[in-house]
PDB file of C-alpha atoms in Angstrom:
ATOM      1  CA  GLY A   1       5.549 -21.991  -1.237  1.00  0.00           C
ATOM      2  CA  ALA A   2       2.894 -23.632   0.887  1.00  0.00           C
ATOM      3  CA  GLY A   3       4.366 -22.790   4.281  1.00  0.00           C
ATOM      4  CA  VAL A   4       6.163 -20.029   6.119  1.00  0.00           C
ATOM      5  CA  SER A   5       9.746 -19.673   5.000  1.00  0.00           C
ATOM      6  CA  GLN A   6      12.630 -17.988   6.782  1.00  0.00           C
ATOM      7  CA  THR A   7      16.092 -17.057   5.624  1.00  0.00           C
ATOM      8  CA  PRO A   8      18.831 -17.604   6.455  1.00  0.00           C
ATOM      9  CA  SER A   9      18.435 -20.865   8.360  1.00  0.00           C
ATOM     10  CA  ASN A  10      21.640 -20.141  10.268  1.00  0.00           C
ATOM     11  CA  LYS A  11      23.442 -16.887  10.882  1.00  0.00           C
ATOM     12  CA  VAL A  12      26.746 -16.519  12.695  1.00  0.00           C
ATOM     13  CA  THR A  13      27.891 -12.997  13.385  1.00  0.00           C
ATOM     14  CA  GLU A  14      30.296 -11.126  15.595  1.00  0.00           C
ATOM     15  CA  LYS A  15      29.332  -9.025  18.553  1.00  0.00           C
ATOM     16  CA  GLY A  16      28.457  -5.505  17.478  1.00  0.00           C
ATOM     17  CA  LYS A  17      27.420  -6.394  13.929  1.00  0.00           C
ATOM     18  CA  TYR A  18      24.051  -5.755  12.282  1.00  0.00           C
ATOM     19  CA  VAL A  19      21.841  -8.629  11.091  1.00  0.00           C
ATOM     20  CA  GLU A  20      18.632  -8.972   9.130  1.00  0.00           C
ATOM     21  CA  LEU A  21      16.347 -11.986   9.330  1.00  0.00           C
ATOM     22  CA  ARG A  22      13.679 -12.519   6.701  1.00  0.00           C
ATOM     23  CA  CYS A  23      10.241 -14.112   6.924  1.00  0.00           C
ATOM     24  CA  ASP A  24       7.952 -14.965   4.038  1.00  0.00           C
ATOM     25  CA  PRO A  25       4.480 -15.833   5.404  1.00  0.00           C
ATOM     26  CA  ILE A  26       1.805 -18.034   3.921  1.00  0.00           C
ATOM     27  CA  SER A  27       0.179 -16.230   1.018  1.00  0.00           C
ATOM     28  CA  GLY A  28      -2.965 -14.394   2.075  1.00  0.00           C
ATOM     29  CA  HIS A  29      -2.160 -14.361   5.782  1.00  0.00           C
ATOM     30  CA  THR A  30      -2.576 -10.855   7.146  1.00  0.00           C
ATOM     31  CA  ALA A  31      -1.144 -11.565  10.597  1.00  0.00           C
ATOM     32  CA  LEU A  32       2.572 -12.111  11.102  1.00  0.00           C
ATOM     33  CA  TYR A  33       4.426 -12.732  14.355  1.00  0.00           C
ATOM     34  CA  TRP A  34       8.051 -12.880  15.400  1.00  0.00           C
ATOM     35  CA  TYR A  35       9.166 -14.965  18.375  1.00  0.00           C
ATOM     36  CA  ARG A  36      12.504 -15.727  19.953  1.00  0.00           C
ATOM     37  CA  GLN A  37      13.217 -19.123  21.463  1.00  0.00           C
ATOM     38  CA  SER A  38      16.126 -19.820  23.764  1.00  0.00           C
ATOM     39  CA  LEU A  39      17.258 -23.327  24.655  1.00  0.00           C
ATOM     40  CA  GLY A  40      14.818 -25.073  26.965  1.00  0.00           C
ATOM     41  CA  GLN A  41      12.221 -22.320  26.714  1.00  0.00           C
ATOM     42  CA  GLY A  42       9.027 -21.811  24.791  1.00  0.00           C
ATOM     43  CA  PRO A  43       8.785 -19.191  22.050  1.00  0.00           C
ATOM     44  CA  GLU A  44       8.782 -15.658  23.471  1.00  0.00           C
ATOM     45  CA  PHE A  45       6.663 -13.086  21.665  1.00  0.00           C
ATOM     46  CA  LEU A  46       8.513 -10.182  20.034  1.00  0.00           C
ATOM     47  CA  ILE A  47       6.198  -8.363  17.624  1.00  0.00           C
ATOM     48  CA  TYR A  48       2.873  -8.756  15.799  1.00  0.00           C
ATOM     49  CA  PHE A  49       1.994  -7.268  12.418  1.00  0.00           C
ATOM     50  CA  GLN A  50      -1.511  -6.851  11.084  1.00  0.00           C
ATOM     51  CA  GLY A  51      -1.003  -6.010   7.444  1.00  0.00           C
ATOM     52  CA  THR A  52       1.786  -3.473   7.122  1.00  0.00           C
ATOM     53  CA  GLY A  53       1.519  -2.065  10.633  1.00  0.00           C
ATOM     54  CA  ALA A  54       3.095  -3.286  13.845  1.00  0.00           C
ATOM     55  CA  ALA A  55       0.008  -3.782  16.013  1.00  0.00           C
ATOM     56  CA  ASP A  56       2.036  -4.817  19.051  1.00  0.00           C
ATOM     57  CA  ASP A  57       5.797  -4.464  19.475  1.00  0.00           C
ATOM     58  CA  SER A  58       5.791  -4.791  23.245  1.00  0.00           C
ATOM     59  CA  GLY A  59       7.947  -7.922  23.144  1.00  0.00           C
ATOM     60  CA  LEU A  60      10.954  -6.303  21.483  1.00  0.00           C
ATOM     61  CA  PRO A  61      13.633  -6.375  24.194  1.00  0.00           C
ATOM     62  CA  ASN A  62      15.173  -2.967  23.440  1.00  0.00           C
ATOM     63  CA  ASP A  63      15.674  -0.397  20.702  1.00  0.00           C
ATOM     64  CA  ARG A  64      18.344  -2.493  18.980  1.00  0.00           C
ATOM     65  CA  PHE A  65      15.517  -4.623  17.630  1.00  0.00           C
ATOM     66  CA  PHE A  66      13.275  -3.401  14.838  1.00  0.00           C
ATOM     67  CA  ALA A  67      10.986  -5.108  12.340  1.00  0.00           C
ATOM     68  CA  VAL A  68       9.223  -4.029   9.174  1.00  0.00           C
ATOM     69  CA  ARG A  69       6.609  -5.412   6.822  1.00  0.00           C
ATOM     70  CA  PRO A  70       6.375  -2.710   4.154  1.00  0.00           C
ATOM     71  CA  GLU A  71       3.996  -4.412   1.725  1.00  0.00           C
ATOM     72  CA  GLY A  72       2.032  -6.540   4.150  1.00  0.00           C
ATOM     73  CA  SER A  73       3.744  -9.754   3.139  1.00  0.00           C
ATOM     74  CA  VAL A  74       7.470 -10.349   3.720  1.00  0.00           C
ATOM     75  CA  SER A  75       8.831  -9.140   7.035  1.00  0.00           C
ATOM     76  CA  THR A  76      12.387  -8.391   8.121  1.00  0.00           C
ATOM     77  CA  LEU A  77      13.600  -8.448  11.709  1.00  0.00           C
ATOM     78  CA  LYS A  78      16.617  -6.187  12.147  1.00  0.00           C
ATOM     79  CA  ILE A  79      19.041  -6.345  15.051  1.00  0.00           C
ATOM     80  CA  GLN A  80      21.659  -3.639  15.508  1.00  0.00           C
ATOM     81  CA  ARG A  81      24.858  -3.901  17.536  1.00  0.00           C
ATOM     82  CA  THR A  82      24.293  -7.580  18.252  1.00  0.00           C
ATOM     83  CA  GLU A  83      25.185  -8.964  21.670  1.00  0.00           C
ATOM     84  CA  ARG A  84      25.987 -12.521  22.720  1.00  0.00           C
ATOM     85  CA  GLY A  85      22.686 -12.614  24.598  1.00  0.00           C
ATOM     86  CA  ASP A  86      20.842 -12.213  21.286  1.00  0.00           C
ATOM     87  CA  SER A  87      21.852 -15.755  20.330  1.00  0.00           C
ATOM     88  CA  ALA A  88      18.665 -17.778  19.944  1.00  0.00           C
ATOM     89  CA  VAL A  89      16.337 -19.233  17.343  1.00  0.00           C
ATOM     90  CA  TYR A  90      14.140 -16.560  15.816  1.00  0.00           C
ATOM     91  CA  LEU A  91      10.798 -17.929  14.711  1.00  0.00           C
ATOM     92  CA  CYS A  92       8.278 -16.331  12.427  1.00  0.00           C
ATOM     93  CA  ALA A  93       4.626 -17.366  12.303  1.00  0.00           C
ATOM     94  CA  SER A  94       1.647 -16.260  10.277  1.00  0.00           C
ATOM     95  CA  SER A  95      -2.087 -16.675  10.633  1.00  0.00           C
ATOM     96  CA  LEU A  96      -5.037 -15.864   8.421  1.00  0.00           C
ATOM     97  CA  THR A  97      -6.562 -12.938  10.307  1.00  0.00           C
ATOM     98  CA  GLY A  98      -4.955 -12.712  13.747  1.00  0.00           C
ATOM     99  CA  GLY A  99      -8.187 -13.739  15.472  1.00  0.00           C
ATOM    100  CA  GLY A 100      -8.140 -15.579  18.779  1.00  0.00           C
ATOM    101  CA  THR A 101      -8.991 -18.968  17.303  1.00  0.00           C
ATOM    102  CA  ASP A 102      -6.587 -18.590  14.392  1.00  0.00           C
ATOM    103  CA  THR A 103      -3.890 -21.203  14.000  1.00  0.00           C
ATOM    104  CA  GLN A 104      -0.403 -19.770  13.876  1.00  0.00           C
ATOM    105  CA  TYR A 105       1.834 -21.587  11.418  1.00  0.00           C
ATOM    106  CA  PHE A 106       5.524 -21.440  12.171  1.00  0.00           C
ATOM    107  CA  GLY A 107       8.460 -21.200   9.855  1.00  0.00           C
ATOM    108  CA  PRO A 108      11.607 -23.304  10.344  1.00  0.00           C
ATOM    109  CA  GLY A 109      13.380 -20.535  12.220  1.00  0.00           C
ATOM    110  CA  THR A 110      16.707 -18.759  11.934  1.00  0.00           C
ATOM    111  CA  ARG A 111      19.377 -19.840  14.394  1.00  0.00           C
ATOM    112  CA  LEU A 112      21.383 -16.738  15.278  1.00  0.00           C
ATOM    113  CA  THR A 113      24.758 -17.146  16.939  1.00  0.00           C
ATOM    114  CA  VAL A 114      26.596 -14.056  18.122  1.00  0.00           C
ATOM    115  CA  LEU A 115      30.265 -14.721  18.843  1.00  0.00           C
TER     116      LEU A 115
ATOM    117  CA  GLN B   1       3.938 -16.529  38.536  1.00  0.00           C
ATOM    118  CA  LYS B   2       4.410 -17.367  34.880  1.00  0.00           C
ATOM    119  CA  GLU B   3       1.387 -16.954  32.643  1.00  0.00           C
ATOM    120  CA  VAL B   4       1.605 -20.535  31.348  1.00  0.00           C
ATOM    121  CA  GLU B   5       3.272 -23.238  33.418  1.00  0.00           C
ATOM    122  CA  GLN B   6       4.329 -26.717  32.420  1.00  0.00           C
ATOM    123  CA  ASN B   7       6.450 -29.361  34.056  1.00  0.00           C
ATOM    124  CA  SER B   8       9.694 -29.426  32.081  1.00  0.00           C
ATOM    125  CA  GLY B   9      10.070 -33.199  32.362  1.00  0.00           C
ATOM    126  CA  PRO B  10      11.390 -35.349  30.932  1.00  0.00           C
ATOM    127  CA  LEU B  11       8.281 -37.469  31.087  1.00  0.00           C
ATOM    128  CA  SER B  12       9.300 -41.007  30.247  1.00  0.00           C
ATOM    129  CA  VAL B  13       6.664 -43.545  29.198  1.00  0.00           C
ATOM    130  CA  PRO B  14       6.911 -47.008  27.633  1.00  0.00           C
ATOM    131  CA  GLU B  15       5.721 -47.573  24.098  1.00  0.00           C
ATOM    132  CA  GLY B  16       1.982 -48.241  23.991  1.00  0.00           C
ATOM    133  CA  ALA B  17       1.242 -46.410  27.249  1.00  0.00           C
ATOM    134  CA  ILE B  18      -0.780 -43.224  27.740  1.00  0.00           C
ATOM    135  CA  ALA B  19       1.262 -40.053  28.119  1.00  0.00           C
ATOM    136  CA  SER B  20      -0.391 -37.296  30.134  1.00  0.00           C
ATOM    137  CA  LEU B  21       0.892 -33.733  29.778  1.00  0.00           C
ATOM    138  CA  ASN B  22      -0.388 -30.904  31.922  1.00  0.00           C
ATOM    139  CA  CYS B  23      -0.496 -27.135  31.750  1.00  0.00           C
ATOM    140  CA  THR B  24      -1.872 -24.384  33.990  1.00  0.00           C
ATOM    141  CA  TYR B  25      -2.482 -20.765  33.050  1.00  0.00           C
ATOM    142  CA  SER B  26      -3.007 -17.603  35.055  1.00  0.00           C
ATOM    143  CA  ASP B  27      -5.348 -15.423  32.964  1.00  0.00           C
ATOM    144  CA  ARG B  28      -8.997 -16.362  33.565  1.00  0.00           C
ATOM    145  CA  GLY B  29      -9.948 -14.450  30.415  1.00  0.00           C
ATOM    146  CA  SER B  30      -8.043 -16.790  28.126  1.00  0.00           C
ATOM    147  CA  GLN B  31     -10.284 -18.122  25.382  1.00  0.00           C
ATOM    148  CA  SER B  32      -8.189 -20.391  23.189  1.00  0.00           C
ATOM    149  CA  PHE B  33      -5.765 -23.132  24.075  1.00  0.00           C
ATOM    150  CA  PHE B  34      -3.308 -24.945  21.888  1.00  0.00           C
ATOM    151  CA  TRP B  35      -0.833 -27.800  22.061  1.00  0.00           C
ATOM    152  CA  TYR B  36       2.200 -27.642  19.802  1.00  0.00           C
ATOM    153  CA  ARG B  37       4.729 -30.421  19.264  1.00  0.00           C
ATOM    154  CA  GLN B  38       8.362 -29.482  18.693  1.00  0.00           C
ATOM    155  CA  TYR B  39      10.978 -31.971  17.614  1.00  0.00           C
ATOM    156  CA  SER B  40      14.566 -31.143  18.474  1.00  0.00           C
ATOM    157  CA  GLY B  41      15.911 -28.509  16.090  1.00  0.00           C
ATOM    158  CA  LYS B  42      12.550 -28.021  14.413  1.00  0.00           C
ATOM    159  CA  SER B  43       9.802 -25.419  14.676  1.00  0.00           C
ATOM    160  CA  PRO B  44       6.556 -25.887  16.639  1.00  0.00           C
ATOM    161  CA  GLU B  45       3.738 -27.747  14.903  1.00  0.00           C
ATOM    162  CA  LEU B  46       0.108 -27.428  16.024  1.00  0.00           C
ATOM    163  CA  ILE B  47      -1.428 -30.743  17.042  1.00  0.00           C
ATOM    164  CA  MET B  48      -4.517 -29.776  19.052  1.00  0.00           C
ATOM    165  CA  SER B  49      -6.662 -26.749  19.786  1.00  0.00           C
ATOM    166  CA  ILE B  50      -9.506 -26.482  22.291  1.00  0.00           C
ATOM    167  CA  TYR B  51     -11.845 -23.598  23.070  1.00  0.00           C
ATOM    168  CA  SER B  52     -14.509 -24.893  25.485  1.00  0.00           C
ATOM    169  CA  ASN B  53     -14.581 -26.993  28.630  1.00  0.00           C
ATOM    170  CA  GLY B  54     -14.397 -30.738  28.148  1.00  0.00           C
ATOM    171  CA  ASP B  55     -12.523 -33.024  25.825  1.00  0.00           C
ATOM    172  CA  GLN B  56     -11.434 -32.641  22.218  1.00  0.00           C
ATOM    173  CA  GLU B  57     -10.230 -35.800  20.498  1.00  0.00           C
ATOM    174  CA  ASP B  58      -8.220 -36.233  17.314  1.00  0.00           C
ATOM    175  CA  GLY B  59      -6.890 -39.692  16.637  1.00  0.00           C
ATOM    176  CA  ARG B  60      -4.563 -40.723  19.457  1.00  0.00           C
ATOM    177  CA  PHE B  61      -4.613 -37.219  20.950  1.00  0.00           C
ATOM    178  CA  THR B  62      -7.139 -35.836  23.434  1.00  0.00           C
ATOM    179  CA  ALA B  63      -7.035 -32.290  24.760  1.00  0.00           C
ATOM    180  CA  GLN B  64      -8.888 -31.555  27.991  1.00  0.00           C
ATOM    181  CA  LEU B  65      -9.839 -28.113  29.254  1.00  0.00           C
ATOM    182  CA  ASN B  66     -11.094 -27.064  32.670  1.00  0.00           C
ATOM    183  CA  LYS B  67     -11.498 -23.295  32.775  1.00  0.00           C
ATOM    184  CA  ALA B  68     -12.598 -23.243  36.408  1.00  0.00           C
ATOM    185  CA  SER B  69      -9.310 -24.846  37.420  1.00  0.00           C
ATOM    186  CA  GLN B  70      -7.349 -23.006  34.683  1.00  0.00           C
ATOM    187  CA  TYR B  71      -5.969 -26.316  33.539  1.00  0.00           C
ATOM    188  CA  VAL B  72      -5.319 -27.841  30.129  1.00  0.00           C
ATOM    189  CA  SER B  73      -4.023 -31.309  29.467  1.00  0.00           C
ATOM    190  CA  LEU B  74      -2.996 -33.450  26.535  1.00  0.00           C
ATOM    191  CA  LEU B  75      -3.339 -37.218  26.516  1.00  0.00           C
ATOM    192  CA  ILE B  76      -1.487 -39.301  23.976  1.00  0.00           C
ATOM    193  CA  ARG B  77      -2.797 -42.859  23.714  1.00  0.00           C
ATOM    194  CA  ASP B  78      -0.720 -45.764  22.434  1.00  0.00           C
ATOM    195  CA  SER B  79       2.450 -43.667  22.670  1.00  0.00           C
ATOM    196  CA  GLN B  80       5.041 -44.303  19.988  1.00  0.00           C
ATOM    197  CA  PRO B  81       8.780 -43.539  19.957  1.00  0.00           C
ATOM    198  CA  SER B  82       7.990 -41.025  17.201  1.00  0.00           C
ATOM    199  CA  ASP B  83       5.960 -39.055  19.774  1.00  0.00           C
ATOM    200  CA  SER B  84       9.197 -38.236  21.604  1.00  0.00           C
ATOM    201  CA  ALA B  85       9.394 -34.447  21.424  1.00  0.00           C
ATOM    202  CA  THR B  86       8.776 -31.315  23.466  1.00  0.00           C
ATOM    203  CA  TYR B  87       5.114 -30.416  23.861  1.00  0.00           C
ATOM    204  CA  LEU B  88       4.328 -26.724  24.182  1.00  0.00           C
ATOM    205  CA  CYS B  89       1.124 -25.475  25.737  1.00  0.00           C
ATOM    206  CA  ALA B  90      -0.025 -22.096  24.406  1.00  0.00           C
ATOM    207  CA  VAL B  91      -2.825 -19.848  25.600  1.00  0.00           C
ATOM    208  CA  THR B  92      -4.287 -16.700  24.104  1.00  0.00           C
ATOM    209  CA  LEU B  93      -4.136 -13.581  26.251  1.00  0.00           C
ATOM    210  CA  PHE B  94      -6.244 -10.631  25.186  1.00  0.00           C
ATOM    211  CA  SER B  95      -3.788  -7.764  25.301  1.00  0.00           C
ATOM    212  CA  GLY B  96      -3.419  -4.567  23.311  1.00  0.00           C
ATOM    213  CA  GLY B  97      -6.656  -5.152  21.412  1.00  0.00           C
ATOM    214  CA  TYR B  98      -5.892  -8.586  20.084  1.00  0.00           C
ATOM    215  CA  ASN B  99      -5.319 -12.136  21.226  1.00  0.00           C
ATOM    216  CA  LYS B 100      -1.632 -12.728  21.968  1.00  0.00           C
ATOM    217  CA  LEU B 101      -0.351 -16.295  22.096  1.00  0.00           C
ATOM    218  CA  ILE B 102       1.651 -17.072  25.230  1.00  0.00           C
ATOM    219  CA  PHE B 103       3.694 -20.263  25.397  1.00  0.00           C
ATOM    220  CA  GLY B 104       4.795 -22.396  28.299  1.00  0.00           C
ATOM    221  CA  ALA B 105       8.362 -23.640  28.460  1.00  0.00           C
ATOM    222  CA  GLY B 106       7.333 -27.090  27.238  1.00  0.00           C
ATOM    223  CA  THR B 107       7.385 -30.626  28.570  1.00  0.00           C
ATOM    224  CA  ARG B 108       9.874 -33.056  27.082  1.00  0.00           C
ATOM    225  CA  LEU B 109       8.328 -36.462  26.386  1.00  0.00           C
ATOM    226  CA  ALA B 110      10.453 -39.573  25.876  1.00  0.00           C
ATOM    227  CA  VAL B 111       8.727 -42.748  24.684  1.00  0.00           C
ATOM    228  CA  HIS B 112      10.975 -45.771  25.062  1.00  0.00           C
ATOM    229  CA  PRO B 113      10.505 -49.071  23.208  1.00  0.00           C
TER     230      PRO B 113
END
């Protein structure tokens, strides 16, 4: 597709369960970012991939959160032992090279609700 | 102090008026500045980027940057009800060997007919 896609669009899970969120970036974009957005807040940085490697994972809140991008394209954000506080919209963005003037293009997001 | 600060609003303007949205940032080393528009329930969409002091115009939108004052603004001329959205200011912060994008909390704009 032409844009960033994310699946699922909505995910409802129970506290303690494991979830996986998928991001398919724009073809050819080497940089991929995950953000989390809570109601009334701007997107909060989680992790940045350059190619297959996580160049910066300093935004991951704790070790329950993990992300991979094994072939340098699709990325999966994994959350173990989900907590109610993990409920938010998880946004993925990609950019061509990751340079400072690059435009980051956002996907539609996955709304995660932890009951 | 937050790295990027915006007034949360709502900023209410009548249709046809100029809407002025403001943003301040804390890192003097920031090089790139962006305004994203976010409709309710949707993802952010880039509407303006600016990299040097002065004004950058695109249609009804003008971004203004003053690095000395660490201030970025967005002017929307001839505001339309369809401009009603949350406007996110984002600034790059050089950290960990690359430019990280840091967002403000957004200003909610309401344009009433």
